[in-house]
Coordinates of C-alpha atoms (C1' of nucleotides) in Angstrom, one line a residue:
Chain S
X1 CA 0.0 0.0 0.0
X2 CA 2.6 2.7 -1.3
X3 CA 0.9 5.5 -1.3
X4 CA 1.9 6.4 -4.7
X5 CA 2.5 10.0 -6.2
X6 CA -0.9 10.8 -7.7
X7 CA -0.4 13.2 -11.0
X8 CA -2.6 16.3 -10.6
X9 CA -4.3 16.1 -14.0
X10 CA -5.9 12.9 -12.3
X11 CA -6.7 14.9 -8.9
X12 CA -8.2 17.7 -11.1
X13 CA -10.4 15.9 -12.7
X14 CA -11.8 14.4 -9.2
X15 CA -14.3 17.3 -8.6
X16 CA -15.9 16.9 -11.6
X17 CA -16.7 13.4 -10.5
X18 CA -17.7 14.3 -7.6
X19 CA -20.3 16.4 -9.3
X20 CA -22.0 13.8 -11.3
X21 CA -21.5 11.6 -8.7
X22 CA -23.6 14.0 -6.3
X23 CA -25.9 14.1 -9.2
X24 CA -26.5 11.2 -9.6
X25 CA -26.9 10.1 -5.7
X26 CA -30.2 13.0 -5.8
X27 CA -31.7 11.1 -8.7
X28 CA -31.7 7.8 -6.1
X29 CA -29.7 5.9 -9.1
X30 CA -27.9 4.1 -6.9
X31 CA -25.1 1.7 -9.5
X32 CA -23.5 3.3 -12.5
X33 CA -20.7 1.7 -15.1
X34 CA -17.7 3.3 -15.6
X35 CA -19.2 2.8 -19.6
X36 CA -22.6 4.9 -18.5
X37 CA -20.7 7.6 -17.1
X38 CA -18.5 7.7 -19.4
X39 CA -21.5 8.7 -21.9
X40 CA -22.5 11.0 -19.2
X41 CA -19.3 12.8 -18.8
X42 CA -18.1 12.8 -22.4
X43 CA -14.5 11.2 -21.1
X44 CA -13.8 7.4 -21.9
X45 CA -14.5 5.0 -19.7
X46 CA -11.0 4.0 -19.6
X47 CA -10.0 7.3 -18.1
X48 CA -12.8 6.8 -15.6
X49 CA -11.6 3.0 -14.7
X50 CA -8.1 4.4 -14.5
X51 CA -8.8 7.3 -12.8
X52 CA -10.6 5.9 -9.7
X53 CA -8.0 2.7 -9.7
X54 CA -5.1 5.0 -8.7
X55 CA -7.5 5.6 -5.1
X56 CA -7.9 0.9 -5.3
X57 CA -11.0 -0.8 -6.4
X58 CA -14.0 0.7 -5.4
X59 CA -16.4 -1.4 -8.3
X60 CA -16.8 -5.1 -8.9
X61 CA -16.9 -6.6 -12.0
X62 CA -20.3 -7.0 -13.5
X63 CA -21.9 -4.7 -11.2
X64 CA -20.2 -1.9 -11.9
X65 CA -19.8 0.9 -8.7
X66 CA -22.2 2.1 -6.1
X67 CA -22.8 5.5 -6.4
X68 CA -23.3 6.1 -2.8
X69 CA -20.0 5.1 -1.6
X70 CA -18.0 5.9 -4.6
X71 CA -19.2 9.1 -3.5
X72 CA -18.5 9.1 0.0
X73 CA -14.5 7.5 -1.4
X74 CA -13.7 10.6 -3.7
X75 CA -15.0 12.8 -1.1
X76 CA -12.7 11.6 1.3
X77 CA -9.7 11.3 -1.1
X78 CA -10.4 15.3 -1.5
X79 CA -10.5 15.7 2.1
X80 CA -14.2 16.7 2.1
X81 CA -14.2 14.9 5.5
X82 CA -12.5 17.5 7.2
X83 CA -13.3 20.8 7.9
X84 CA -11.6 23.9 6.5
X85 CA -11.2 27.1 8.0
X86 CA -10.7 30.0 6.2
X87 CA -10.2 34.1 5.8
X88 CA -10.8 35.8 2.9
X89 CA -8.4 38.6 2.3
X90 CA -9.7 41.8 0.5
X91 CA -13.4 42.5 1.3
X92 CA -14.1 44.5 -2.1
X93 CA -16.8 43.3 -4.3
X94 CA -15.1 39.7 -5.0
X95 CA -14.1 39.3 -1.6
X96 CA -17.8 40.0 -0.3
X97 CA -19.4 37.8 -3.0
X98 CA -17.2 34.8 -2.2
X99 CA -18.2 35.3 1.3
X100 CA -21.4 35.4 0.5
X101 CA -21.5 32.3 -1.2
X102 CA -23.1 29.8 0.7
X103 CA -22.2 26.4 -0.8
X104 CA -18.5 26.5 0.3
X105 CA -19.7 25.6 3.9
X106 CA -21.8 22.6 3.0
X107 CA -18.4 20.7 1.7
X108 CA -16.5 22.1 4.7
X109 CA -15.4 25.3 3.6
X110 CA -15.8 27.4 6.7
X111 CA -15.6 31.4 6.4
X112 CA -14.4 32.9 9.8
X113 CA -12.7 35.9 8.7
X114 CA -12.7 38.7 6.1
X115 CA -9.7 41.4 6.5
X116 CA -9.7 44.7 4.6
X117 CA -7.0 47.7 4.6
X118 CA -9.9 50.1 3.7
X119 CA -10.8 51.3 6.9
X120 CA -14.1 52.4 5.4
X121 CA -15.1 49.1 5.1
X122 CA -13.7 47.8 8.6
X123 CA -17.0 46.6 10.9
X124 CA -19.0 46.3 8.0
X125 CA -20.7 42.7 8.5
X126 CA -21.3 39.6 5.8
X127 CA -23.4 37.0 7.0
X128 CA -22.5 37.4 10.5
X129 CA -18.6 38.0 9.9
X130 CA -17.4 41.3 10.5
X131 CA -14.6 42.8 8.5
X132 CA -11.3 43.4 10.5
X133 CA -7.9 45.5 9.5
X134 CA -5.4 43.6 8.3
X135 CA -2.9 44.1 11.2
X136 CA -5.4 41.6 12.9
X137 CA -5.0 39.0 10.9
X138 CA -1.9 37.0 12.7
X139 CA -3.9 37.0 16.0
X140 CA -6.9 36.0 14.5
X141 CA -5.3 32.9 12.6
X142 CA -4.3 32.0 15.7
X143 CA -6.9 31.7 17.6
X144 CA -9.1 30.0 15.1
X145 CA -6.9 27.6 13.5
X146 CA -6.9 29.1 9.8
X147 CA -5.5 26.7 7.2
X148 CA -7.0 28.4 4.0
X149 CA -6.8 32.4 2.6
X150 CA -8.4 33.8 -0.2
X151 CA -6.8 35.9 -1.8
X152 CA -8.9 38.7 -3.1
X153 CA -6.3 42.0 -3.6
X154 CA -5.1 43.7 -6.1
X155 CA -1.6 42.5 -7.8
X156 CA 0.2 45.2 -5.9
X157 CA 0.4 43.9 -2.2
X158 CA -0.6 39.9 -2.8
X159 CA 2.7 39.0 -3.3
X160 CA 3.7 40.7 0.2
X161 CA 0.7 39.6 1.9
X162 CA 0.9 35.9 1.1
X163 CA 4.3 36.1 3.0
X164 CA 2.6 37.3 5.6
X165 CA 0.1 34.4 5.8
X166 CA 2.8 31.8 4.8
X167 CA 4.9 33.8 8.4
X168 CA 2.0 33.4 9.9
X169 CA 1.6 29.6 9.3
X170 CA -1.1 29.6 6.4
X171 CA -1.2 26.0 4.7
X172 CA -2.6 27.2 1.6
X173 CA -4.0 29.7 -0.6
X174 CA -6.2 30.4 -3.4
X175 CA -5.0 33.3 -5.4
X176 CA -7.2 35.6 -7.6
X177 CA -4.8 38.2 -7.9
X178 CA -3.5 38.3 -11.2
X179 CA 0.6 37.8 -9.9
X180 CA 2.6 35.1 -8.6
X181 CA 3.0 33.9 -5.6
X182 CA 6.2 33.1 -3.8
X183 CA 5.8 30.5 -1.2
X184 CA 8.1 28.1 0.1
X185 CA 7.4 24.5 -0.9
X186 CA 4.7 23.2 1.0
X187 CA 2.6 25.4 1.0
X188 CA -0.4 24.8 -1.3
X189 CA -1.2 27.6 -4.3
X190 CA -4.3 27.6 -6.6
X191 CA -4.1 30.1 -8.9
X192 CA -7.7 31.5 -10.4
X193 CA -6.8 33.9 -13.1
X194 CA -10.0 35.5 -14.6
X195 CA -8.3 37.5 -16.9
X196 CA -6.2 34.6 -18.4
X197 CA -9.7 32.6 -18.9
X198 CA -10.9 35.2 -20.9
X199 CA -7.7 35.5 -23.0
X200 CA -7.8 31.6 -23.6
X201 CA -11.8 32.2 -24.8
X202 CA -10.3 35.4 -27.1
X203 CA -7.8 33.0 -28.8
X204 CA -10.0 30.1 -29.3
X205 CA -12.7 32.6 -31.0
X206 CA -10.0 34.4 -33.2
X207 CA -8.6 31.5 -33.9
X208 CA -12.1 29.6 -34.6
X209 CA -13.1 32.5 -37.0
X210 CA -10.3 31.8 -39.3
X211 CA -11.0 28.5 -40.0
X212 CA -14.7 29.7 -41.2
Chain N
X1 CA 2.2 28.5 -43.6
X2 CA -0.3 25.8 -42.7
X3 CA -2.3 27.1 -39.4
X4 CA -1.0 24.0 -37.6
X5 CA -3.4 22.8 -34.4
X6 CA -1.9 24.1 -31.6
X7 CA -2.6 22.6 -28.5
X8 CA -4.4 24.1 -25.3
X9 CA -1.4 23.4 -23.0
X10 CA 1.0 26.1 -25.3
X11 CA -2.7 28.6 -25.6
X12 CA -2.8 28.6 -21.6
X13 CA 0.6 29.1 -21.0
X14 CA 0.5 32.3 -23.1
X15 CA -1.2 34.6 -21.0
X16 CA 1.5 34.0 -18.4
X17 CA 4.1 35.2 -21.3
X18 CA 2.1 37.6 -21.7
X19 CA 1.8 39.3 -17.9
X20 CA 5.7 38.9 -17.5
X21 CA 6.7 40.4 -20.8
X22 CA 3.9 43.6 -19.6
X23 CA 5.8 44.0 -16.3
X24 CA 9.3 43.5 -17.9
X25 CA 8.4 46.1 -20.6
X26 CA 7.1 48.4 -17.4
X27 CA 10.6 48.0 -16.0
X28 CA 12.0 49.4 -19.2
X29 CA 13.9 46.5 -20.0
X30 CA 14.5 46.1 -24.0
X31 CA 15.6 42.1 -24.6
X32 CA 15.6 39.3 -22.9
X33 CA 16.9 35.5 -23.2
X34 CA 14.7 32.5 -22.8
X35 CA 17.3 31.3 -20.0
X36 CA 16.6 34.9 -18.4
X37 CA 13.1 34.6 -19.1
X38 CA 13.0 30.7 -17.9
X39 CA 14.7 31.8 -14.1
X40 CA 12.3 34.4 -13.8
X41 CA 9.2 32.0 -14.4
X42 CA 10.1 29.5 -13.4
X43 CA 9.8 27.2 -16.4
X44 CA 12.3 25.1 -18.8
X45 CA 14.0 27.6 -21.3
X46 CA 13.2 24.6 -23.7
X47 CA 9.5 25.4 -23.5
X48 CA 9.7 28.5 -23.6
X49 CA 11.5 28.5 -27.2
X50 CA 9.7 25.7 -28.0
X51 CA 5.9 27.4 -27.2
X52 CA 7.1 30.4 -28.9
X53 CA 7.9 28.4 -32.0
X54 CA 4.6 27.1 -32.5
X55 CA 4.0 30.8 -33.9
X56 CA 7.1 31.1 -35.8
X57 CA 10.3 32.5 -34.4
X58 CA 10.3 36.0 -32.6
X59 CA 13.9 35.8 -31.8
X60 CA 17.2 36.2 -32.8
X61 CA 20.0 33.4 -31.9
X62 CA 23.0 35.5 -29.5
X63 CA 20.6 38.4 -28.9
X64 CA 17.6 36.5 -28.0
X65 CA 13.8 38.2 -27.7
X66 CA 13.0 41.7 -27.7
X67 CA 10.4 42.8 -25.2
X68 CA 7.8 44.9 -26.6
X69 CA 7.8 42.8 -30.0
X70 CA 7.3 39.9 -28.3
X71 CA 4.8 41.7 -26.5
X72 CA 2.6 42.6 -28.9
X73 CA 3.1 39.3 -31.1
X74 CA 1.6 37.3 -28.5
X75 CA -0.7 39.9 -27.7
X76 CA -2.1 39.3 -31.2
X77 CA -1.8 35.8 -31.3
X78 CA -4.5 36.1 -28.0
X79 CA -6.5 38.5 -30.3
X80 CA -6.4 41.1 -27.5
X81 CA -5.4 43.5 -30.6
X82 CA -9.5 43.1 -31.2
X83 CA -12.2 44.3 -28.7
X84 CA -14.8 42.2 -27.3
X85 CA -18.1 43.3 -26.4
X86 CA -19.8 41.3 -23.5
X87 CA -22.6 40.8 -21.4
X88 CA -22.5 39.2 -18.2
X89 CA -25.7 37.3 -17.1
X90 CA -26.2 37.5 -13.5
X91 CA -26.2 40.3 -11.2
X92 CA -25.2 38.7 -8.2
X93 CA -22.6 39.4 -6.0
X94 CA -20.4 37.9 -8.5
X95 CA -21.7 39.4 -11.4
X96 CA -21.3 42.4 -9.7
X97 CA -18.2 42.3 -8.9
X98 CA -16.9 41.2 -12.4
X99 CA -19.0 44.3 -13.7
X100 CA -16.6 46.5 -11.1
X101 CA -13.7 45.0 -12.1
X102 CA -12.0 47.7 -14.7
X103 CA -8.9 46.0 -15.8
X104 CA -10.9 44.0 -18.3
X105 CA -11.5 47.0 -20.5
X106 CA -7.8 47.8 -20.6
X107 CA -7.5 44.3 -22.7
X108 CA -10.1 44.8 -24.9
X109 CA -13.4 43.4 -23.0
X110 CA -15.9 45.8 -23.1
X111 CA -18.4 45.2 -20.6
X112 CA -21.9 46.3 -22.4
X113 CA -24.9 44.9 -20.5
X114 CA -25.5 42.8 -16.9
X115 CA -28.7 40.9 -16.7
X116 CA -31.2 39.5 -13.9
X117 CA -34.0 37.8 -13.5
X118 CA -34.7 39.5 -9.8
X119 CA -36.7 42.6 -10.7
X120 CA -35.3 44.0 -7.3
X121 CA -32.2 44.9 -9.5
X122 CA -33.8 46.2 -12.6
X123 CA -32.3 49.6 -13.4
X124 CA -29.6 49.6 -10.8
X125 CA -26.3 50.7 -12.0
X126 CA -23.0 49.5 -12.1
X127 CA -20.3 51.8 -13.7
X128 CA -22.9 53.0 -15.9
X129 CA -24.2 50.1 -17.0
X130 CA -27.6 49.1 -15.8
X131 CA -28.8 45.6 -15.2
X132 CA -31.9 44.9 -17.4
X133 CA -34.5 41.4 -17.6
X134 CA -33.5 38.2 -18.6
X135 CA -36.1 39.2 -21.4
X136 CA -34.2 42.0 -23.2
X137 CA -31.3 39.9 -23.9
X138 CA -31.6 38.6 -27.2
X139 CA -32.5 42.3 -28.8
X140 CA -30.3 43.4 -26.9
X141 CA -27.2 41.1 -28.1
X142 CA -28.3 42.2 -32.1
X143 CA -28.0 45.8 -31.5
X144 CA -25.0 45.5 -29.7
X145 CA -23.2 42.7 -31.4
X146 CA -21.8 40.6 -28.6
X147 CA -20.0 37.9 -28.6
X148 CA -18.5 37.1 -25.0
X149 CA -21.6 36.1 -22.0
X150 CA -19.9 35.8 -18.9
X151 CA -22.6 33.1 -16.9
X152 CA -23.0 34.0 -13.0
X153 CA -26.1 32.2 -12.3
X154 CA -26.8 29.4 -10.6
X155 CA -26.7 26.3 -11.7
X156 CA -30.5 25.3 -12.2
X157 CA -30.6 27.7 -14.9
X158 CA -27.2 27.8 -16.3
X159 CA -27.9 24.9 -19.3
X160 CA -31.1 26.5 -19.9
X161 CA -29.3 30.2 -20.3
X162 CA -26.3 28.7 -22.2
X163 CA -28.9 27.6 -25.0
X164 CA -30.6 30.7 -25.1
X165 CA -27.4 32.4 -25.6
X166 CA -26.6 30.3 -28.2
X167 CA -29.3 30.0 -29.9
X168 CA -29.5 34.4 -29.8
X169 CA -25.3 34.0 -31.8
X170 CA -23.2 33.9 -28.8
X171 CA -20.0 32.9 -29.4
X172 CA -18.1 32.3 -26.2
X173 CA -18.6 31.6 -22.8
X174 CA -17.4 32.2 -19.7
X175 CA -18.9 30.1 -17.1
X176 CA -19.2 30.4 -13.6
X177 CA -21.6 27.9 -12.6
X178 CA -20.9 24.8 -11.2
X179 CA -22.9 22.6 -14.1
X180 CA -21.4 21.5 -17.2
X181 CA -23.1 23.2 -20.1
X182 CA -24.0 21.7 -23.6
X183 CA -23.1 23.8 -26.0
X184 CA -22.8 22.9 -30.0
X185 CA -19.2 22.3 -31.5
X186 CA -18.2 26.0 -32.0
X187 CA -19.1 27.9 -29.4
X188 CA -16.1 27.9 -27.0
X189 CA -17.0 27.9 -23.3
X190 CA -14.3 28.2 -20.4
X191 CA -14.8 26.9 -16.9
X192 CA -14.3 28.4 -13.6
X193 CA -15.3 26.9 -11.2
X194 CA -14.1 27.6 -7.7
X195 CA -15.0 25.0 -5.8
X196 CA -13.3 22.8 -7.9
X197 CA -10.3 24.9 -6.7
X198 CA -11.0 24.7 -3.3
X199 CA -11.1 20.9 -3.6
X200 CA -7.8 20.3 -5.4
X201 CA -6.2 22.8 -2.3
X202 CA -7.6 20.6 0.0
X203 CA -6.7 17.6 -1.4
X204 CA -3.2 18.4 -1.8
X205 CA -3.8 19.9 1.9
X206 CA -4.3 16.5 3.2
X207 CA -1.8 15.1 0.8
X208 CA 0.8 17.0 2.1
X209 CA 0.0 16.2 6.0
X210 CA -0.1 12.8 5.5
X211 CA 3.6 12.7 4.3
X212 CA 4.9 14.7 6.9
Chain O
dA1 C1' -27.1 -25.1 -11.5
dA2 C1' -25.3 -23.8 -15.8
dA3 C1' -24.9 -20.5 -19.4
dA4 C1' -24.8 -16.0 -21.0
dT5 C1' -23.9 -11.3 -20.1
dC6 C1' -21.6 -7.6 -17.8
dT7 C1' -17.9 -5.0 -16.1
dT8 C1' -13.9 -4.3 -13.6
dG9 C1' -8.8 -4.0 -13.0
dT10 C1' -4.7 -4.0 -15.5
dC11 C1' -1.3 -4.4 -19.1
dA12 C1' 0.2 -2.9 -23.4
dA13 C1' 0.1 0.5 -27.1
dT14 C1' -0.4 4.7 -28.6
dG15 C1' -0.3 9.6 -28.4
dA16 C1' 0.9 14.1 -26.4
dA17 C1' 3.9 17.1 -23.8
dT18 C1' 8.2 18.2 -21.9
dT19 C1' 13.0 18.1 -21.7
dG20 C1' 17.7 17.7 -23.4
dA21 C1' 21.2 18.4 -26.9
dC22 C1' 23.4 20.8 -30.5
dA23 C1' 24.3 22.9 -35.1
dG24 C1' 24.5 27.2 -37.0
dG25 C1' 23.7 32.1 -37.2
dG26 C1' 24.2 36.8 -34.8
dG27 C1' 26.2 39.9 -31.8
dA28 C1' 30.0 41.5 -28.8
dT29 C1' 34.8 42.0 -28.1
dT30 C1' 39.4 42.7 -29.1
Chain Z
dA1 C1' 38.3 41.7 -39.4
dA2 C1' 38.7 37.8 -36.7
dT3 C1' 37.6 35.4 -32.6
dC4 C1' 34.7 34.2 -29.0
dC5 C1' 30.6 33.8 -26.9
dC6 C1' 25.7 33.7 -26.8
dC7 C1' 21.2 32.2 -28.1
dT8 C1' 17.7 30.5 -31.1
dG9 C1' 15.3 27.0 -33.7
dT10 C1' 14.8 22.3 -34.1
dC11 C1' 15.4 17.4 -33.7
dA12 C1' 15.6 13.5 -30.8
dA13 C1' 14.8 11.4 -26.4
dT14 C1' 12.3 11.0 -22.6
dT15 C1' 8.6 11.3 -19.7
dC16 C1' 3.8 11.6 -18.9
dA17 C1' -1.2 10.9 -20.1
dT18 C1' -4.7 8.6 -22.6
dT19 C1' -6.7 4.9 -25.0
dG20 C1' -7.5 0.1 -26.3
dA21 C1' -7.8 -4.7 -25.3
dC22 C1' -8.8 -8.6 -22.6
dA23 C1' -8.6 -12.1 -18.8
dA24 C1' -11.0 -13.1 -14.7
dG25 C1' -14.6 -12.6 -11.6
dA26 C1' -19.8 -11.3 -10.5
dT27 C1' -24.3 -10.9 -11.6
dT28 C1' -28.3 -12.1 -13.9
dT29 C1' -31.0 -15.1 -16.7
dT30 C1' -32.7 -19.4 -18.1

DNA sequence: AAAATCTTGTCAATGAATTGACAGGGGATT
DNA sequence: AATCCCCTGTCAATTCATTGACAAGATTTT
């Protein structure tokens, strides 16, 4: 049971998965085929039966898998069994939607912290969590046992900031500034660049137009 | 000149290019190497010549790139050189947000419409722009020839919207709900979908512990 | 209970992406 | 002007990812 290195283009495609999967479970379909899903998802089923085989066998052979506890397997490959706290730092008009998104907390997600440098904004309250100045962020991670920031700032002080967090012993961070990151090795980046999607779109259009 | 394929992993590394060639023109510097260029990013000088290739050669051997050429040639190559008119559908939080975000613009994405179902948010105004009924969309989109919808609705109506759009010329799609939608061969569609992101931090969260 | 039908797990084959290596053409230096 | 060094473009090698094929084991049907 070597707990063999995973590639990430398999781990990415887990949520997706877990979203049919979920799916699935709400219709009360309770087996599936890696060939049914596979029709479903628009992948092959090989990619499916591969996929899930790196995690061990979680169907049997001429039944196929139960949707309820391959379910309840990805979910806890992904963690989904533990909670997550996390702060969300920059309360502009991202920041505040993210927190007010509710469907981060039903897989564990937990908001406890929003942190602002405009003091205008400092007090103001989303879904029952205030808005703090920055300077209170180290105490406040802490004290609540932060793992996860959100990074919701513009370009110019993220790359400062997340060295802040990382000093302050953040585990990971999911990025929407539209920079870099420098953090040690260990510590766990996504990066969600809105402007590069849009640029991918641009080029497939342009690109897609000249074919006509 | 045959238009070879090229393939998604060279398009997304482009906007990358892209952001540090901007901040290396900003810093006034005139040339630069693929060995300079691959420390800086962090990436194999081999790809980099290599990715560049795919569009012919922007560089000359003992000098190697200059900045603002390369700049602009990849700039192009995005299409950024044309502007994009686009509506975001959605007034949410999110939608919001996106609506306030200005750097957009500065590419070439022209924000020209928001849309809602909630009449609550009829006739509010973001940055000019005032958010109008679900209803108006497909007059709208003619008079104003759009191409780019940027989805920030849930996901029970996502598929349904996605047709619409379709079916009223859109051409791209930027989606933000968590629901795959089924679009015709064509119509180019990118995903974001943040909880996805969340997951993949998590899992490597928990990844990471175990080894320790 | 036996036969027929599924469907997985896995191995091999293929295909794609990344990396390494180097010839040859420019620029810089003397 | 000649030499040296640098750097690209490109080909080959390697690594990684996806797909195809099938044996073996379960389930369902007869």
């Amino acid at each position: 049971m070597e707990p063999r290195e995973i590639s990430q283009a398999v781990i990415g495609r887990l949520p997706r998965y877990l979203r049919y999967l979920g799916d699935l479970k709400d219709e009360g379909i309770e087996r599936i085929s890696s060939q049914e899903l596979s029709k479903l998802m628009k992948v092959t089923a090989s990619q499916i039966r591969q996929d899930f085989n790196n995690f061990g066998g979680f169907g049997q052979q001429g039944y196929g898998y139960n949707v309820e506890h391959l379910y309840e397997e990805i979910s806890n490959i992904l963690g989904l069994d533990q909670k997550h706290q996390l702060i969300i730092i920059g309360a502009g008009n991202l920041g505040q939607a993210l927190a007010n998104y509710m469907n981060f907390e039903r897989r564990g997600f937990i908001i406890k912290g929003l942190f602002d440098n405009n003091p205008a904004l400092h007090g103001k309250t989303i879904r029952g969590i205030s808005v703090q100045p920055m300077d209170q962020m180290e105490e406040f991670m802490k004290t609540n046992n932060i793992d996860i920031a959100v990074l919701t700032i513009p370009k110019t002080s993220a790359v400062e900031i997340a060295e802040k967090l990382v000093q302050y012993g953040i585990k990971a961070i999911l990025n929407f500034a539209h920079v870099d990151l420098n953090v040690p090795a260990g510590i766990q980046v996504e990066n969600v660049h809105l402007s590069d999607s849009l640029m991918k779109l641009s080029y497939n259009l342009s690109c897609y137009n000249k074919e006509q």
